[in-house]
Amino acid sequence: MNLSLILVNSHIILNGIQSMTPAVVQVGGIHIREDDSPVPHDLRKWMDDSKEGFVFFSFGSMVLIETFPRKILDVFYTSLGKIAPIRVLIKVWNPKKLPPDLPKNIHTSAWMPQLKVLKHPNIRAFITHGGILGTLEAIFYGVPMIGIPLFIDQFKNMEACVTRNVAVKLDVHNITEQNMDAALNAILHDPRYKENIRHLSQRFHDQPLSPVDTATYWIEYVIKYGDDVLRSPAMDLAWWQLSLVDVAVCFLLCAAAIITLAVFIVRFVMKMINRNQHRLLHSKKTN
């Protein structure tokens, strides 16, 4: 592959220490851009009036919460209703498809500015499917999470957050009222989660350059000094060279040669010993 630079939407605080060449530049959070666009008045008022705080519940734009099995939705209704007067803000594309009897502390909306919701001072937790964008946004704004991963990288993202004690993970195939209650109680009332996410958020912000400036710097660096300035020579190797198959074959051949030589020497020595013994016996019989 003729690659000179790879920009990856990841960050060391989430992905940990990894073996990467200089051509791989982490720009986690590059999509997080604050703007001055106003928040819809009704949503702003709802968040401001949530004096006991609120929980934000969103599975992004690809997963429709209202299409979940009724059994799971009933668990959400029951557990989220119990945390009142703490409120719940749920992103639902079609609220009419939700079961009836929505708890009074739950507010639904088909669209909302997620960054501004996560930034609001009254937010207390984020229920998410663990997509990389939402996970990085929650860390950026210091919001502890309840993760319900569904596919691909979401499981890894949530495992990383659980390891760092900034999230509680639930299995979508085994959600019960008991474990949902336990997750909400931990995230909302155990101060360690909030403290840990604040510390992680500080580390996220503590960078010499913003993600956008980092990407800009390295793109200009490659343009200025040549497309191979950061490129690893390993990119030009065949797979068997990169995997050291040739080295392994060489060692195997050397080992086989040594073993063959050792067997030959042992056989030769045994043959000489047997020959000497035969001569000695023949000499004794002659005498």
mmCIF file of C-alpha atoms in Angstrom:
data_model
loop_
_atom_site.group_PDB
_atom_site.id
_atom_site.type_symbol
_atom_site.label_atom_id
_atom_site.label_comp_id
_atom_site.label_asym_id
_atom_site.label_seq_id
_atom_site.Cartn_x
_atom_site.Cartn_y
_atom_site.Cartn_z
ATOM 1 C CA MET A 1 0.000 0.000 0.000
ATOM 2 C CA ASN A 2 1.256 3.432 -0.916
ATOM 3 C CA LEU A 3 0.381 5.165 2.362
ATOM 4 C CA SER A 4 2.316 8.098 3.757
ATOM 5 C CA LEU A 5 0.174 9.034 6.760
ATOM 6 C CA ILE A 6 -2.743 7.480 8.636
ATOM 7 C CA LEU A 7 -4.991 9.614 10.854
ATOM 8 C CA VAL A 8 -6.833 7.482 13.409
ATOM 9 C CA ASN A 9 -9.799 8.626 15.486
ATOM 10 C CA SER A 10 -8.464 7.085 18.688
ATOM 11 C CA HIS A 11 -6.699 8.263 21.830
ATOM 12 C CA ILE A 12 -4.176 6.747 24.187
ATOM 13 C CA ILE A 13 -6.465 7.279 27.190
ATOM 14 C CA LEU A 14 -8.996 4.874 25.675
ATOM 15 C CA ASN A 15 -6.904 2.515 23.559
ATOM 16 C CA GLY A 16 -3.863 2.314 25.817
ATOM 17 C CA ILE A 17 -0.236 1.838 24.777
ATOM 18 C CA GLN A 18 0.065 0.393 21.277
ATOM 19 C CA SER A 19 2.913 -0.423 18.929
ATOM 20 C CA MET A 20 2.563 2.013 16.031
ATOM 21 C CA THR A 21 4.866 3.605 13.485
ATOM 22 C CA PRO A 22 5.229 7.415 13.326
ATOM 23 C CA ALA A 23 2.984 7.406 10.248
ATOM 24 C CA VAL A 24 -0.001 6.493 12.434
ATOM 25 C CA VAL A 25 -1.195 9.664 14.161
ATOM 26 C CA GLN A 26 -3.975 9.517 16.754
ATOM 27 C CA VAL A 27 -6.448 12.384 16.444
ATOM 28 C CA GLY A 28 -9.182 11.132 18.751
ATOM 29 C CA GLY A 29 -11.894 13.743 19.222
ATOM 30 C CA ILE A 30 -11.229 15.484 15.914
ATOM 31 C CA HIS A 31 -14.973 15.471 15.278
ATOM 32 C CA ILE A 32 -15.716 17.364 18.507
ATOM 33 C CA ARG A 33 -16.207 20.959 17.461
ATOM 34 C CA GLU A 34 -18.094 23.379 19.642
ATOM 35 C CA ASP A 35 -20.148 26.050 17.942
ATOM 36 C CA ASP A 36 -22.384 28.902 19.000
ATOM 37 C CA SER A 37 -25.556 27.580 17.407
ATOM 38 C CA PRO A 38 -28.473 27.911 19.813
ATOM 39 C CA VAL A 39 -30.073 24.936 21.533
ATOM 40 C CA PRO A 40 -33.828 24.624 20.852
ATOM 41 C CA HIS A 41 -35.640 26.632 23.506
ATOM 42 C CA ASP A 42 -37.792 23.776 24.802
ATOM 43 C CA LEU A 43 -34.790 21.463 25.149
ATOM 44 C CA ARG A 44 -32.709 24.166 26.862
ATOM 45 C CA LYS A 45 -35.515 24.840 29.323
ATOM 46 C CA TRP A 46 -35.991 21.124 30.008
ATOM 47 C CA MET A 47 -32.289 20.637 30.786
ATOM 48 C CA ASP A 48 -32.085 23.815 32.881
ATOM 49 C CA ASP A 49 -35.156 22.790 34.881
ATOM 50 C CA SER A 50 -33.684 19.356 35.670
ATOM 51 C CA LYS A 51 -32.473 20.468 39.101
ATOM 52 C CA GLU A 52 -31.703 16.899 40.230
ATOM 53 C CA GLY A 53 -29.860 16.238 37.006
ATOM 54 C CA PHE A 54 -30.725 14.136 33.980
ATOM 55 C CA VAL A 55 -29.572 11.004 32.162
ATOM 56 C CA PHE A 56 -29.008 11.186 28.416
ATOM 57 C CA PHE A 57 -29.986 8.023 26.513
ATOM 58 C CA SER A 58 -28.970 7.712 22.854
ATOM 59 C CA PHE A 59 -27.879 4.900 20.566
ATOM 60 C CA GLY A 60 -26.802 7.204 17.762
ATOM 61 C CA SER A 61 -28.346 7.484 14.324
ATOM 62 C CA MET A 62 -28.051 3.832 13.277
ATOM 63 C CA VAL A 63 -30.013 2.140 16.070
ATOM 64 C CA LEU A 64 -33.691 2.882 16.680
ATOM 65 C CA ILE A 65 -34.474 2.466 20.364
ATOM 66 C CA GLU A 66 -38.195 2.173 19.643
ATOM 67 C CA THR A 67 -37.539 -1.037 17.654
ATOM 68 C CA PHE A 68 -36.115 -2.889 20.657
ATOM 69 C CA PRO A 69 -38.101 -5.894 21.925
ATOM 70 C CA ARG A 70 -40.962 -4.967 24.252
ATOM 71 C CA LYS A 71 -39.298 -6.917 27.073
ATOM 72 C CA ILE A 72 -36.230 -4.669 26.972
ATOM 73 C CA LEU A 73 -38.285 -1.487 26.616
ATOM 74 C CA ASP A 74 -40.306 -2.492 29.687
ATOM 75 C CA VAL A 75 -37.058 -2.819 31.654
ATOM 76 C CA PHE A 76 -35.994 0.658 30.500
ATOM 77 C CA TYR A 77 -39.373 2.120 31.458
ATOM 78 C CA THR A 78 -39.375 0.556 34.920
ATOM 79 C CA SER A 79 -35.754 1.245 35.855
ATOM 80 C CA LEU A 80 -35.611 4.771 34.443
ATOM 81 C CA GLY A 81 -38.920 5.634 36.083
ATOM 82 C CA LYS A 82 -37.498 4.660 39.475
ATOM 83 C CA ILE A 83 -34.730 7.270 39.404
ATOM 84 C CA ALA A 84 -37.162 10.230 39.494
ATOM 85 C CA PRO A 85 -36.817 13.110 40.293
ATOM 86 C CA ILE A 86 -33.719 12.579 38.141
ATOM 87 C CA ARG A 87 -34.918 13.059 34.584
ATOM 88 C CA VAL A 88 -34.151 11.090 31.415
ATOM 89 C CA LEU A 89 -33.678 12.459 27.908
ATOM 90 C CA ILE A 90 -34.051 9.793 25.199
ATOM 91 C CA LYS A 91 -33.303 10.180 21.513
ATOM 92 C CA VAL A 92 -36.174 8.433 19.719
ATOM 93 C CA TRP A 93 -36.758 8.887 15.999
ATOM 94 C CA ASN A 94 -40.436 7.917 16.171
ATOM 95 C CA PRO A 95 -41.895 8.311 19.681
ATOM 96 C CA LYS A 96 -45.272 7.031 18.451
ATOM 97 C CA LYS A 97 -43.769 3.543 18.148
ATOM 98 C CA LEU A 98 -42.868 3.447 21.829
ATOM 99 C CA PRO A 99 -45.099 1.452 24.189
ATOM 100 C CA PRO A 100 -47.672 3.505 26.133
ATOM 101 C CA ASP A 101 -47.300 4.695 29.731
ATOM 102 C CA LEU A 102 -43.959 6.439 29.309
ATOM 103 C CA PRO A 103 -42.714 7.443 32.790
ATOM 104 C CA LYS A 104 -43.295 11.114 33.586
ATOM 105 C CA ASN A 105 -39.598 11.809 34.168
ATOM 106 C CA ILE A 106 -38.715 10.773 30.583
ATOM 107 C CA HIS A 107 -38.591 13.247 27.704
ATOM 108 C CA THR A 108 -38.124 12.065 24.107
ATOM 109 C CA SER A 109 -36.952 13.868 21.014
ATOM 110 C CA ALA A 110 -36.170 12.808 17.456
ATOM 111 C CA TRP A 111 -33.100 15.023 17.294
ATOM 112 C CA MET A 112 -30.902 16.897 19.712
ATOM 113 C CA PRO A 113 -27.443 18.516 19.609
ATOM 114 C CA GLN A 114 -25.536 15.750 21.381
ATOM 115 C CA LEU A 115 -22.422 17.788 22.179
ATOM 116 C CA LYS A 116 -24.459 20.512 23.842
ATOM 117 C CA VAL A 117 -26.445 17.937 25.810
ATOM 118 C CA LEU A 118 -23.259 16.231 27.051
ATOM 119 C CA LYS A 119 -21.798 19.620 27.925
ATOM 120 C CA HIS A 120 -24.782 20.720 30.024
ATOM 121 C CA PRO A 121 -23.903 21.058 33.739
ATOM 122 C CA ASN A 122 -26.989 19.113 34.851
ATOM 123 C CA ILE A 123 -26.143 15.912 32.987
ATOM 124 C CA ARG A 124 -25.247 13.008 35.266
ATOM 125 C CA ALA A 125 -24.885 9.979 32.996
ATOM 126 C CA PHE A 126 -24.907 8.847 29.385
ATOM 127 C CA ILE A 127 -26.553 5.567 28.310
ATOM 128 C CA THR A 128 -24.870 4.626 25.033
ATOM 129 C CA HIS A 129 -24.200 1.732 22.684
ATOM 130 C CA GLY A 130 -20.489 2.514 22.932
ATOM 131 C CA GLY A 131 -19.711 3.867 19.470
ATOM 132 C CA ILE A 132 -16.296 5.498 19.272
ATOM 133 C CA LEU A 133 -17.670 8.983 18.565
ATOM 134 C CA GLY A 134 -20.110 9.056 21.475
ATOM 135 C CA THR A 135 -17.596 7.417 23.807
ATOM 136 C CA LEU A 136 -14.940 10.023 23.057
ATOM 137 C CA GLU A 137 -17.513 12.803 23.447
ATOM 138 C CA ALA A 138 -18.554 11.505 26.864
ATOM 139 C CA ILE A 139 -14.921 11.348 27.974
ATOM 140 C CA PHE A 140 -14.270 14.818 26.543
ATOM 141 C CA TYR A 141 -17.090 16.324 28.631
ATOM 142 C CA GLY A 142 -16.546 14.104 31.672
ATOM 143 C CA VAL A 143 -19.823 12.163 31.653
ATOM 144 C CA PRO A 144 -19.852 8.618 33.149
ATOM 145 C CA MET A 145 -21.518 5.968 30.996
ATOM 146 C CA ILE A 146 -23.752 2.935 31.011
ATOM 147 C CA GLY A 147 -22.755 0.984 27.929
ATOM 148 C CA ILE A 148 -24.975 -1.475 26.071
ATOM 149 C CA PRO A 149 -22.754 -2.484 23.118
ATOM 150 C CA LEU A 150 -24.406 -4.033 20.077
ATOM 151 C CA PHE A 151 -21.726 -4.710 17.459
ATOM 152 C CA ILE A 152 -18.176 -4.292 16.094
ATOM 153 C CA ASP A 153 -15.910 -1.927 18.079
ATOM 154 C CA GLN A 154 -18.520 -1.025 20.688
ATOM 155 C CA PHE A 155 -17.643 -4.018 22.869
ATOM 156 C CA LYS A 156 -13.957 -3.068 22.901
ATOM 157 C CA ASN A 157 -14.745 0.585 23.606
ATOM 158 C CA MET A 158 -16.945 -0.295 26.571
ATOM 159 C CA GLU A 159 -14.448 -2.821 27.939
ATOM 160 C CA ALA A 160 -11.820 -0.071 27.899
ATOM 161 C CA CYS A 161 -14.168 2.278 29.774
ATOM 162 C CA VAL A 162 -15.106 -0.388 32.321
ATOM 163 C CA THR A 163 -11.407 -1.129 32.909
ATOM 164 C CA ARG A 164 -10.874 2.570 33.665
ATOM 165 C CA ASN A 165 -13.892 2.634 36.010
ATOM 166 C CA VAL A 166 -15.776 5.283 34.054
ATOM 167 C CA ALA A 167 -18.598 3.047 32.825
ATOM 168 C CA VAL A 168 -20.811 0.081 33.620
ATOM 169 C CA LYS A 169 -21.465 -2.407 30.817
ATOM 170 C CA LEU A 170 -24.685 -4.352 30.286
ATOM 171 C CA ASP A 171 -25.329 -7.280 27.950
ATOM 172 C CA VAL A 172 -28.174 -6.441 25.578
ATOM 173 C CA HIS A 173 -29.212 -10.115 25.576
ATOM 174 C CA ASN A 174 -29.384 -10.265 29.362
ATOM 175 C CA ILE A 175 -30.861 -6.944 30.484
ATOM 176 C CA THR A 176 -33.023 -7.301 33.561
ATOM 177 C CA GLU A 177 -34.628 -4.828 35.891
ATOM 178 C CA GLN A 178 -32.143 -5.859 38.574
ATOM 179 C CA ASN A 179 -28.934 -5.267 36.604
ATOM 180 C CA MET A 180 -30.323 -2.087 35.028
ATOM 181 C CA ASP A 181 -31.183 -0.758 38.495
ATOM 182 C CA ALA A 182 -27.713 -1.695 39.728
ATOM 183 C CA ALA A 183 -26.022 0.064 36.800
ATOM 184 C CA LEU A 184 -28.033 3.252 37.301
ATOM 185 C CA ASN A 185 -27.415 3.232 41.040
ATOM 186 C CA ALA A 186 -23.662 2.804 40.550
ATOM 187 C CA ILE A 187 -23.273 5.507 37.907
ATOM 188 C CA LEU A 188 -25.554 8.032 39.630
ATOM 189 C CA HIS A 189 -24.538 7.549 43.254
ATOM 190 C CA ASP A 190 -20.992 6.139 43.349
ATOM 191 C CA PRO A 191 -18.703 9.204 43.236
ATOM 192 C CA ARG A 192 -15.772 7.162 41.935
ATOM 193 C CA TYR A 193 -17.215 7.049 38.421
ATOM 194 C CA LYS A 194 -17.541 10.821 38.246
ATOM 195 C CA GLU A 195 -14.077 11.343 39.716
ATOM 196 C CA ASN A 196 -12.486 8.879 37.303
ATOM 197 C CA ILE A 197 -14.174 10.352 34.231
ATOM 198 C CA ARG A 198 -13.123 13.857 35.279
ATOM 199 C CA HIS A 199 -9.523 12.691 35.556
ATOM 200 C CA LEU A 200 -9.740 10.979 32.158
ATOM 201 C CA SER A 201 -11.284 14.114 30.672
ATOM 202 C CA GLN A 202 -8.416 16.223 32.004
ATOM 203 C CA ARG A 203 -5.930 13.903 30.319
ATOM 204 C CA PHE A 204 -7.942 14.109 27.104
ATOM 205 C CA HIS A 205 -7.748 17.911 27.111
ATOM 206 C CA ASP A 206 -4.103 18.060 28.206
ATOM 207 C CA GLN A 207 -2.495 17.954 24.758
ATOM 208 C CA PRO A 208 0.055 20.276 23.148
ATOM 209 C CA LEU A 209 -2.181 20.605 20.076
ATOM 210 C CA SER A 210 -5.860 20.058 19.416
ATOM 211 C CA PRO A 211 -6.774 17.020 17.273
ATOM 212 C CA VAL A 212 -7.433 19.284 14.270
ATOM 213 C CA ASP A 213 -4.119 21.099 14.701
ATOM 214 C CA THR A 214 -2.322 17.776 15.184
ATOM 215 C CA ALA A 215 -3.753 16.434 11.930
ATOM 216 C CA THR A 216 -2.913 19.683 10.134
ATOM 217 C CA TYR A 217 0.660 19.687 11.437
ATOM 218 C CA TRP A 218 1.463 16.132 10.305
ATOM 219 C CA ILE A 219 -0.224 16.540 6.925
ATOM 220 C CA GLU A 220 1.880 19.645 6.269
ATOM 221 C CA TYR A 221 4.960 17.824 7.610
ATOM 222 C CA VAL A 222 4.557 15.019 5.066
ATOM 223 C CA ILE A 223 3.919 17.509 2.263
ATOM 224 C CA LYS A 224 7.013 19.493 3.250
ATOM 225 C CA TYR A 225 9.516 16.664 3.735
ATOM 226 C CA GLY A 226 8.311 13.982 1.349
ATOM 227 C CA ASP A 227 5.766 11.216 1.256
ATOM 228 C CA ASP A 228 8.179 8.653 2.710
ATOM 229 C CA VAL A 229 9.426 10.685 5.676
ATOM 230 C CA LEU A 230 7.237 8.769 8.151
ATOM 231 C CA ARG A 231 6.689 5.661 6.052
ATOM 232 C CA SER A 232 7.951 2.420 7.548
ATOM 233 C CA PRO A 233 10.183 0.237 5.307
ATOM 234 C CA ALA A 234 8.023 -2.662 6.473
ATOM 235 C CA MET A 235 5.323 -1.387 4.094
ATOM 236 C CA ASP A 236 7.469 -2.563 1.168
ATOM 237 C CA LEU A 237 8.039 -6.078 2.511
ATOM 238 C CA ALA A 238 6.116 -9.146 1.415
ATOM 239 C CA TRP A 239 3.903 -10.771 4.033
ATOM 240 C CA TRP A 240 6.334 -13.642 4.472
ATOM 241 C CA GLN A 241 9.177 -11.196 5.054
ATOM 242 C CA LEU A 242 7.139 -9.095 7.469
ATOM 243 C CA SER A 243 6.164 -12.235 9.389
ATOM 244 C CA LEU A 244 9.812 -13.400 9.370
ATOM 245 C CA VAL A 245 8.844 -16.618 7.624
ATOM 246 C CA ASP A 246 12.194 -16.639 5.791
ATOM 247 C CA VAL A 247 14.046 -16.301 9.102
ATOM 248 C CA ALA A 248 11.980 -19.089 10.643
ATOM 249 C CA VAL A 249 12.657 -21.352 7.647
ATOM 250 C CA CYS A 250 16.380 -20.603 7.927
ATOM 251 C CA PHE A 251 16.375 -21.547 11.616
ATOM 252 C CA LEU A 252 14.394 -24.714 10.874
ATOM 253 C CA LEU A 253 16.843 -25.741 8.144
ATOM 254 C CA CYS A 254 19.790 -25.071 10.453
ATOM 255 C CA ALA A 255 18.132 -27.056 13.225
ATOM 256 C CA ALA A 256 17.373 -29.899 10.808
ATOM 257 C CA ALA A 257 20.993 -29.881 9.598
ATOM 258 C CA ILE A 258 22.331 -29.971 13.160
ATOM 259 C CA ILE A 259 19.977 -32.812 14.117
ATOM 260 C CA THR A 260 20.897 -34.750 10.960
ATOM 261 C CA LEU A 261 24.601 -34.265 11.664
ATOM 262 C CA ALA A 262 24.141 -35.324 15.278
ATOM 263 C CA VAL A 263 22.279 -38.480 14.205
ATOM 264 C CA PHE A 264 24.997 -39.261 11.662
ATOM 265 C CA ILE A 265 27.730 -38.816 14.277
ATOM 266 C CA VAL A 266 25.901 -40.985 16.803
ATOM 267 C CA ARG A 267 25.346 -43.711 14.226
ATOM 268 C CA PHE A 268 28.982 -43.533 13.140
ATOM 269 C CA VAL A 269 30.213 -43.783 16.731
ATOM 270 C CA MET A 270 27.846 -46.688 17.467
ATOM 271 C CA LYS A 271 28.990 -48.407 14.292
ATOM 272 C CA MET A 272 32.641 -48.004 15.295
ATOM 273 C CA ILE A 273 31.922 -49.306 18.804
ATOM 274 C CA ASN A 274 30.070 -52.336 17.433
ATOM 275 C CA ARG A 275 32.890 -53.005 14.962
ATOM 276 C CA ASN A 276 35.512 -52.854 17.730
ATOM 277 C CA GLN A 277 33.434 -55.140 19.939
ATOM 278 C CA HIS A 278 33.045 -57.594 17.058
ATOM 279 C CA ARG A 279 36.803 -57.607 16.430
ATOM 280 C CA LEU A 280 37.482 -58.099 20.145
ATOM 281 C CA LEU A 281 35.116 -61.087 20.327
ATOM 282 C CA HIS A 282 36.606 -62.578 17.166
ATOM 283 C CA SER A 283 40.120 -62.145 18.595
ATOM 284 C CA LYS A 284 39.155 -63.942 21.831
ATOM 285 C CA LYS A 285 37.620 -66.878 19.910
ATOM 286 C CA THR A 286 40.764 -67.215 17.791
ATOM 287 C CA ASN A 287 42.996 -67.346 20.875
#
